[in-house]
Coordinates of C-alpha atoms in Angstrom, one line a residue:
M1 CA -8.5 -27.0 -5.4
E2 CA -8.4 -24.1 -7.8
I3 CA -6.5 -20.8 -7.6
Q4 CA -7.6 -18.0 -9.9
F5 CA -5.5 -14.8 -10.1
C6 CA -8.0 -12.0 -10.3
G7 CA -5.7 -9.0 -9.7
A8 CA -2.2 -7.9 -9.1
A9 CA -1.1 -10.4 -11.9
R10 CA 1.8 -9.0 -13.9
S11 CA 1.0 -5.7 -12.1
V12 CA 1.4 -4.2 -8.8
T13 CA -2.0 -2.9 -7.8
G14 CA -5.4 -4.5 -7.2
S15 CA -4.3 -7.7 -5.2
M16 CA -7.1 -10.3 -5.5
H17 CA -6.8 -14.1 -5.6
L18 CA -9.8 -16.5 -5.5
I19 CA -9.3 -20.0 -4.0
T20 CA -12.0 -22.8 -4.5
V21 CA -11.9 -25.7 -2.0
G22 CA -14.7 -28.4 -2.0
G23 CA -17.0 -26.0 -3.6
K24 CA -16.3 -23.1 -1.2
K25 CA -14.8 -19.9 -2.4
L26 CA -12.1 -18.0 -0.3
L27 CA -10.8 -14.6 -1.5
L28 CA -7.4 -13.5 -0.5
D29 CA -7.3 -9.6 -0.6
C30 CA -9.7 -7.3 -2.4
G31 CA -7.6 -4.2 -3.6
L32 CA -8.3 -1.2 -5.9
Y33 CA -6.6 -1.3 -9.2
Q34 CA -4.7 1.9 -9.9
G35 CA -3.7 3.1 -13.3
R36 CA -5.2 4.8 -16.3
R37 CA -8.6 6.3 -15.0
S38 CA -10.8 4.5 -17.5
E39 CA -9.2 1.1 -17.2
S40 CA -9.1 1.5 -13.3
R41 CA -12.7 2.3 -13.1
E42 CA -13.9 -0.6 -15.4
R43 CA -11.8 -3.2 -13.5
N44 CA -12.7 -1.9 -10.1
V45 CA -16.4 -1.8 -10.8
T46 CA -16.6 -5.2 -12.4
F47 CA -15.4 -8.3 -10.4
P48 CA -14.4 -11.3 -12.6
F49 CA -16.5 -13.6 -10.3
D50 CA -19.9 -13.2 -8.5
P51 CA -19.3 -11.6 -5.1
R52 CA -22.4 -13.4 -3.8
Q53 CA -20.8 -16.7 -4.3
V54 CA -17.6 -15.9 -2.2
D55 CA -18.0 -17.5 1.2
A56 CA -15.1 -15.7 3.2
M57 CA -12.2 -13.4 2.7
I58 CA -8.8 -13.0 4.3
L59 CA -7.1 -9.6 4.1
S60 CA -3.3 -9.4 4.4
H61 CA -3.1 -5.8 5.2
A62 CA -4.8 -2.5 5.0
H63 CA -3.0 -0.7 2.0
I64 CA -5.8 0.3 -0.4
D65 CA -4.3 -1.7 -3.3
H66 CA -5.1 -4.8 -1.1
S67 CA -8.2 -3.6 0.8
G68 CA -9.8 -0.7 -1.2
N69 CA -12.5 -2.6 -3.1
I70 CA -13.9 -4.4 -0.1
P71 CA -16.9 -2.0 0.2
N72 CA -17.7 -2.7 -3.5
L73 CA -17.5 -6.4 -2.9
V74 CA -20.0 -6.2 0.0
K75 CA -22.1 -3.7 -2.0
Q76 CA -22.4 -6.4 -4.7
G77 CA -23.5 -9.1 -2.4
F78 CA -20.7 -10.6 -0.4
K79 CA -21.9 -11.6 2.9
G80 CA -19.1 -13.6 4.5
K81 CA -16.6 -12.8 7.1
I82 CA -13.4 -10.8 6.4
Y83 CA -10.5 -12.0 8.6
C84 CA -7.4 -9.9 9.3
T85 CA -5.2 -8.7 12.1
T86 CA -6.6 -6.5 14.8
A87 CA -4.5 -3.6 13.6
T88 CA -5.5 -4.1 10.1
Q89 CA -9.2 -4.0 11.2
D90 CA -8.8 -0.8 13.0
L91 CA -6.8 0.8 10.1
C92 CA -9.5 -0.3 7.5
E93 CA -12.1 1.4 9.6
V94 CA -10.5 4.7 8.9
M95 CA -9.0 4.0 5.6
L96 CA -12.0 2.7 3.7
K97 CA -14.2 5.6 5.0
D98 CA -11.5 7.9 3.7
S99 CA -11.3 6.0 0.4
A100 CA -15.0 6.5 -0.1
F101 CA -14.8 10.1 0.9
I102 CA -12.0 10.8 -1.6
Q103 CA -13.8 9.0 -4.4
V104 CA -17.1 11.0 -3.8
R105 CA -15.1 14.2 -3.7
D106 CA -13.0 13.6 -6.8
A107 CA -16.1 12.5 -8.8
E108 CA -17.8 15.8 -7.8
Y109 CA -14.6 17.8 -8.7
L110 CA -14.4 16.1 -12.1
N111 CA -18.0 16.4 -12.9
K112 CA -17.9 20.2 -12.1
K113 CA -14.7 20.6 -14.1
H114 CA -16.1 18.8 -17.1
P115 CA -19.8 19.2 -17.2
E116 CA -19.9 18.2 -20.9
D117 CA -18.8 14.7 -20.2
I118 CA -20.9 11.8 -18.9
P119 CA -21.2 12.2 -15.1
I120 CA -18.9 10.1 -13.0
T121 CA -20.3 8.2 -10.0
P122 CA -18.0 6.9 -7.2
I123 CA -17.6 3.1 -7.1
Y124 CA -18.8 3.3 -3.4
D125 CA -19.6 5.9 -0.8
E126 CA -19.1 6.2 2.9
R127 CA -22.2 4.3 3.6
D128 CA -20.9 1.3 1.8
A129 CA -17.6 1.6 3.7
E130 CA -19.5 1.8 6.9
A131 CA -21.5 -1.3 6.0
C132 CA -18.5 -3.6 5.1
L133 CA -16.8 -3.0 8.4
Q134 CA -19.5 -5.1 10.1
Q135 CA -18.0 -8.1 8.5
F136 CA -14.5 -7.8 9.8
R137 CA -13.0 -10.0 12.2
G138 CA -9.7 -9.1 13.9
L139 CA -7.2 -11.7 15.0
F140 CA -3.7 -11.8 16.5
Y141 CA -0.6 -13.2 14.8
G142 CA -0.3 -16.9 15.4
K143 CA -4.1 -17.6 16.0
K144 CA -5.4 -20.4 13.8
F145 CA -8.9 -20.2 12.4
D146 CA -11.1 -22.0 9.8
P147 CA -12.4 -19.4 7.2
V148 CA -14.2 -22.1 5.3
P149 CA -14.5 -25.8 5.9
N150 CA -11.3 -27.9 5.3
V151 CA -9.1 -24.8 5.3
Q152 CA -7.1 -23.7 8.5
C153 CA -5.3 -20.4 8.3
T154 CA -2.6 -18.8 10.5
L155 CA -1.7 -15.1 10.2
L156 CA 2.1 -14.4 10.5
N157 CA 3.9 -11.1 10.5
A158 CA 4.8 -10.0 6.9
G159 CA 7.0 -7.1 8.2
H160 CA 5.7 -4.8 5.5
M161 CA 3.4 -2.4 7.4
F162 CA 1.6 -2.0 10.7
G163 CA -0.4 -5.2 11.2
S164 CA 0.5 -6.7 7.9
A165 CA 0.1 -10.5 7.5
M166 CA 1.4 -13.3 5.5
L167 CA -1.1 -16.3 5.4
E168 CA -0.3 -19.9 6.0
L169 CA -3.2 -22.2 4.7
E170 CA -3.6 -25.9 5.5
I171 CA -6.0 -27.2 3.0
T172 CA -7.7 -30.7 3.1
E173 CA -9.5 -32.0 0.0
N174 CA -10.2 -35.6 -1.0
G175 CA -8.0 -36.9 1.5
K176 CA -5.1 -34.7 0.4
K177 CA -3.4 -32.0 2.3
I178 CA -1.9 -29.0 0.8
R179 CA 0.1 -26.2 2.5
L180 CA -0.2 -22.9 0.8
G181 CA 1.5 -19.7 1.6
F182 CA 0.7 -16.1 0.6
T183 CA 3.1 -13.5 1.4
G184 CA 0.8 -10.5 0.9
D185 CA 3.4 -7.8 0.7
L186 CA 6.7 -9.1 2.2
G187 CA 8.7 -6.5 4.2
R188 CA 12.4 -6.0 4.9
K189 CA 14.5 -6.5 7.9
N190 CA 15.4 -3.5 10.1
L191 CA 12.4 -1.3 9.0
P192 CA 11.5 1.2 11.8
I193 CA 8.4 0.8 13.9
I194 CA 7.5 -2.9 13.2
E195 CA 9.1 -6.3 13.7
D196 CA 11.1 -8.1 11.1
P197 CA 9.1 -10.5 8.8
S198 CA 8.3 -14.1 9.8
S199 CA 9.0 -17.1 7.6
L200 CA 7.0 -19.8 5.9
K201 CA 8.3 -23.4 5.8
N202 CA 7.5 -26.6 4.0
L203 CA 5.0 -25.3 1.5
D204 CA 3.4 -27.0 -1.4
I205 CA 2.3 -23.8 -3.1
L206 CA 3.7 -20.2 -2.5
I207 CA 1.9 -17.0 -3.8
S208 CA 4.7 -14.5 -3.5
E209 CA 4.8 -10.8 -4.3
S210 CA 7.6 -9.8 -6.6
T211 CA 7.5 -5.9 -6.5
Y212 CA 11.2 -5.6 -6.5
G213 CA 12.2 -9.1 -7.8
N214 CA 14.9 -7.7 -9.9
K215 CA 16.2 -4.8 -7.8
I216 CA 18.4 -4.2 -4.7
H217 CA 17.4 -1.5 -2.3
D218 CA 19.8 0.9 -0.7
P219 CA 20.3 0.1 3.0
V220 CA 17.7 1.4 5.5
K221 CA 20.4 3.1 7.4
E222 CA 21.0 5.6 4.6
I223 CA 17.5 7.0 4.7
Q224 CA 18.2 9.8 7.0
G225 CA 21.3 10.9 5.3
D226 CA 19.7 10.9 1.8
M227 CA 16.7 12.9 3.3
L228 CA 18.9 15.4 5.0
N229 CA 20.8 16.2 1.7
I230 CA 17.6 16.7 -0.3
L231 CA 16.0 18.9 2.5
R232 CA 19.1 21.1 2.4
E233 CA 19.2 21.3 -1.3
A234 CA 15.5 22.1 -1.5
V235 CA 15.7 24.8 1.2
S236 CA 18.7 26.5 -0.6
R237 CA 16.3 26.9 -3.6
G238 CA 13.6 28.4 -1.4
G239 CA 10.8 26.2 -2.4
A240 CA 8.3 23.7 -0.9
I241 CA 9.1 20.1 -0.6
L242 CA 6.1 17.8 -1.6
I243 CA 6.1 14.3 -0.3
P244 CA 3.3 11.9 -1.5
A245 CA 2.9 9.2 1.0
F246 CA 0.2 6.7 1.9
S247 CA -1.4 7.7 5.1
V248 CA -0.7 4.3 6.6
E249 CA 2.9 3.4 7.5
R250 CA 4.7 5.4 4.9
T251 CA 3.6 8.7 6.4
Q252 CA 4.5 7.4 9.9
E253 CA 7.9 6.3 8.6
V254 CA 8.6 9.6 7.1
L255 CA 7.6 11.3 10.5
Y256 CA 9.8 8.7 12.3
H257 CA 12.9 9.7 10.4
L258 CA 12.1 13.5 10.4
N259 CA 11.6 13.2 14.2
A260 CA 15.2 11.8 14.4
L261 CA 16.5 14.7 12.2
Y262 CA 14.7 17.4 14.1
E263 CA 15.3 16.2 17.5
S264 CA 19.1 15.9 16.7
H265 CA 19.0 19.4 15.2
Q266 CA 20.3 18.3 11.9
A267 CA 17.4 19.2 9.7
P268 CA 16.7 22.8 8.5
E269 CA 14.2 24.4 11.0
I270 CA 11.3 24.6 8.4
P271 CA 7.7 23.8 9.2
V272 CA 6.3 20.3 8.3
F273 CA 2.7 20.0 7.4
V274 CA 0.9 16.5 7.3
D275 CA -2.0 17.5 5.0
S276 CA -4.2 14.3 5.7
P277 CA -6.8 13.9 8.4
L278 CA -6.6 10.3 7.8
S279 CA -2.9 10.2 8.8
H280 CA -3.8 11.8 12.2
K281 CA -6.4 9.0 12.8
V282 CA -3.9 6.4 11.7
T283 CA -1.4 7.5 14.1
G284 CA -4.0 7.0 16.8
V285 CA -4.4 3.4 15.7
F286 CA -0.6 3.0 15.9
E287 CA -0.7 4.3 19.5
K288 CA -3.7 1.9 20.3
H289 CA -1.5 -1.2 19.3
P290 CA 2.0 -1.0 20.8
E291 CA 2.1 -4.9 20.6
Y292 CA 3.0 -4.4 16.9
Y293 CA 6.0 -2.1 17.7
D294 CA 9.6 -3.3 17.4
A295 CA 12.0 -3.0 20.3
E296 CA 13.5 0.1 19.0
T297 CA 10.2 2.0 18.8
R298 CA 9.2 0.7 22.3
A299 CA 12.6 2.0 23.7
L300 CA 11.9 5.5 22.2
L301 CA 8.4 5.6 24.0
E302 CA 10.1 4.5 27.3
K303 CA 12.4 7.5 27.0
G304 CA 9.5 9.8 26.4
D305 CA 10.4 10.5 22.7
L306 CA 7.1 10.2 20.7
P307 CA 8.4 8.8 17.4
F308 CA 5.7 10.6 15.2
S309 CA 5.9 14.0 16.7
F310 CA 8.3 17.0 17.0
K311 CA 8.2 20.7 17.4
K312 CA 7.8 21.9 13.8
L313 CA 5.1 19.4 13.0
N314 CA 1.6 20.5 12.0
F315 CA -1.4 18.3 11.2
I316 CA -3.9 19.9 8.6
S317 CA -7.4 19.0 9.0
T318 CA -9.9 21.1 7.0
V319 CA -10.0 21.7 3.2
E320 CA -9.6 25.4 3.8
E321 CA -6.3 25.0 5.7
S322 CA -5.1 22.6 2.8
K323 CA -6.0 25.3 0.3
Q324 CA -4.0 27.9 2.3
L325 CA -0.9 25.8 2.0
N326 CA -0.9 26.5 -1.7
D327 CA -0.5 30.2 -1.1
R328 CA 2.4 29.6 1.4
R329 CA 5.7 30.8 0.2
G330 CA 9.2 29.9 1.3
P331 CA 10.6 26.5 2.3
C332 CA 8.2 24.0 3.9
I333 CA 7.5 20.2 3.9
I334 CA 4.1 19.1 2.8
I335 CA 3.4 15.4 3.2
A336 CA 0.0 14.3 1.7
A337 CA -1.7 11.2 0.3
S338 CA -2.1 9.5 -2.1
G339 CA 1.2 7.7 -2.3
M340 CA 1.1 7.2 -6.1
C341 CA -0.4 10.8 -6.6
E342 CA -3.6 9.4 -8.1
A343 CA -6.1 11.0 -5.7
G344 CA -6.3 13.0 -2.4
R345 CA -4.8 16.3 -1.6
I346 CA -1.3 15.6 -3.0
V347 CA -2.8 16.0 -6.4
H348 CA -4.1 19.5 -5.6
H349 CA -0.7 20.5 -4.4
L350 CA 1.0 19.1 -7.5
K351 CA -1.4 21.1 -9.6
S352 CA -0.4 24.2 -7.8
R353 CA 3.3 23.8 -7.4
I354 CA 4.5 21.3 -10.2
G355 CA 5.3 24.2 -12.6
N356 CA 7.6 26.0 -10.0
E357 CA 11.3 25.1 -10.5
K358 CA 11.7 25.9 -6.8
T359 CA 9.5 23.0 -5.8
T360 CA 10.9 19.5 -4.9
L361 CA 8.8 16.4 -5.3
L362 CA 10.4 13.9 -3.0
I363 CA 9.3 10.4 -3.9
V364 CA 9.6 7.9 -1.1
G365 CA 7.6 4.9 -2.4
F366 CA 6.7 2.7 -5.4
M367 CA 4.8 4.3 -8.4
A368 CA 2.8 1.8 -10.4
V369 CA 2.8 2.1 -14.1
N370 CA 0.4 4.8 -15.6
T371 CA 0.0 6.6 -12.3
L372 CA 0.7 10.3 -12.1
G373 CA 3.6 9.6 -9.7
R374 CA 5.3 7.2 -12.1
K375 CA 5.1 9.6 -14.9
L376 CA 6.6 12.3 -12.9
L377 CA 9.3 9.9 -11.7
D378 CA 9.9 8.8 -15.2
G379 CA 10.7 12.4 -16.3
D380 CA 7.6 13.4 -18.3
T381 CA 7.8 17.1 -19.0
T382 CA 4.0 17.5 -19.0
V383 CA 1.3 15.7 -17.2
K384 CA -2.4 15.8 -17.0
I385 CA -3.8 16.8 -13.5
F386 CA -7.6 16.7 -13.2
G387 CA -7.6 16.7 -17.0
E388 CA -5.5 19.7 -17.6
E389 CA -2.0 19.8 -19.0
R390 CA 0.7 20.9 -16.7
E391 CA 4.3 21.6 -17.4
V392 CA 6.7 20.0 -15.0
H393 CA 9.5 22.3 -13.7
A394 CA 9.8 21.0 -10.2
Q395 CA 12.9 19.0 -9.1
I396 CA 12.1 15.3 -8.8
R397 CA 14.1 13.5 -6.2
R398 CA 13.8 10.0 -4.7
V399 CA 14.9 8.1 -1.7
N400 CA 15.1 4.4 -2.7
A401 CA 15.7 3.0 0.8
F402 CA 12.2 3.8 2.0
S403 CA 10.4 0.8 0.5
G404 CA 8.4 -1.4 2.7
H405 CA 8.8 -4.2 0.2
G406 CA 11.6 -6.8 0.2
D407 CA 14.0 -6.6 -2.6
K408 CA 15.5 -9.4 -4.7
N409 CA 17.8 -10.6 -2.0
D410 CA 14.9 -10.4 0.5
L411 CA 12.5 -12.4 -1.7
L412 CA 15.1 -14.9 -2.5
S413 CA 16.1 -15.5 1.0
F414 CA 12.4 -15.9 2.0
A415 CA 11.8 -18.4 -0.9
R416 CA 14.8 -20.6 0.1
G417 CA 13.2 -21.5 3.3
V418 CA 9.9 -22.7 1.6
N419 CA 10.6 -25.8 -0.4
Q420 CA 12.2 -26.1 -3.7
K421 CA 9.5 -28.5 -4.9
A422 CA 6.8 -26.0 -4.3
S423 CA 4.7 -24.5 -7.0
V424 CA 5.6 -20.8 -6.8
F425 CA 3.3 -18.0 -8.3
L426 CA 4.8 -14.6 -8.6
V427 CA 2.2 -11.8 -8.4
H428 CA 2.2 -8.1 -7.4
G429 CA 5.0 -7.3 -9.7
E430 CA 5.4 -5.6 -13.2
T431 CA 7.0 -8.1 -15.6
T432 CA 10.3 -6.3 -15.5
Q433 CA 10.6 -7.5 -11.9
S434 CA 8.5 -10.7 -11.8
L435 CA 10.0 -12.4 -15.0
P436 CA 13.6 -12.0 -14.0
F437 CA 12.9 -13.1 -10.5
A438 CA 11.2 -16.2 -11.8
E439 CA 14.4 -17.0 -13.7
T440 CA 16.4 -16.4 -10.5
L441 CA 14.2 -18.9 -8.7
K442 CA 14.7 -21.5 -11.4
T443 CA 18.5 -21.2 -11.2
E444 CA 18.1 -21.9 -7.4
G445 CA 16.4 -25.2 -8.2
F446 CA 12.7 -24.2 -8.0
A447 CA 11.2 -26.5 -10.7
H448 CA 7.7 -25.0 -10.9
V449 CA 7.6 -21.2 -11.1
H450 CA 4.8 -19.3 -12.7
V451 CA 4.0 -15.6 -13.4
P452 CA 0.3 -15.8 -14.0
D453 CA -1.7 -13.5 -16.2
R454 CA -4.8 -11.9 -14.8
L455 CA -7.7 -14.4 -14.6
D456 CA -5.5 -17.5 -15.1
K457 CA -6.7 -20.5 -13.2
F458 CA -4.6 -23.4 -11.8
V459 CA -6.0 -26.6 -10.6
F460 CA -4.2 -28.8 -7.8

């Protein structure tokens, strides 16, 4: 058996790991890499393997950095089945089409803005996204299946986002049995909407994310208090509050907490705009699958309190309506994708408002290195937006407790239940997080801990 780490190795985006068993190739995740535009495009267009030779794929969850390059994989010849949870399948139906739409529109915008440059073509379009959906197979947690011969897989709740799964693989090769676990993105306890993460036991190999392997999160219970203070401060300045948020899970989490603040009459009575048609569709998927809710969210529904809806909430659909938001004066909240400020409508709002000192940019998620969101979070005083330099005068604020990723303590607690003799591979983490966490695991008695480089191969 061989494992090759094709993405999210010593970085946080572009999750992609290739397992070869008995001559069959099984791909775990196929995410878009997000970072510098030129580097991102080259890495996303060109796979480090022949997609035609991949026999099957298992998708941990629907976030674009895990699922976003599937249309391109199929476009380049992959014909196998794509296994995931039923919720992930339904989410990808709307997310991948939206990803294709954004890529096409952004390419058109940049080509129009810079006609002297070589024309940019999208990596895939909506027809490619539609085509790949025919290969999805939705399964429930706990259901065992054989993605390729001699490999049996079970999807377990990862507790990271709606429908997210960790993978438990039982591999048989040359009379030898290997238990391999892949966390996907591992969540935290007590997150709203979804159940807490499951666990993996008695593994021989663990592929674990390490996004926050050297960081401790603020408690989830502090989210609403922190948000309330930031909203009041922003309203006192009289400006808009921009919240970049992925359309899946993070937008719903923000709405969940805003609903609580508005329903309890604590929040300032300002309008809230969700400028994302995708978010509206995603909420419909959430409502279609109540089996993925936790007890607290089900209790809200039983009381008639819709967790993602309140009086001041408005969903924006058309481009024209989105443009009109930029002309709006006075305090308001604008929630828009993408979460790392790399594409979508949030970039247009930032272009319009980032130079206004009354504006508040509220960061509620992880920002990968070299993304626009990370540059703003790091305090850059000028940034490029659609190729144009913009001075940053907006107030940058952050709520740390929002993360759907487990922190150092969560990851360590999870690893302790695995098996100290297991070979552990830390992925999906910048080296400032993954390398210190590797040392932490070694002090805990794990003898075989690796932080692979991209394209590294390991044979078992």
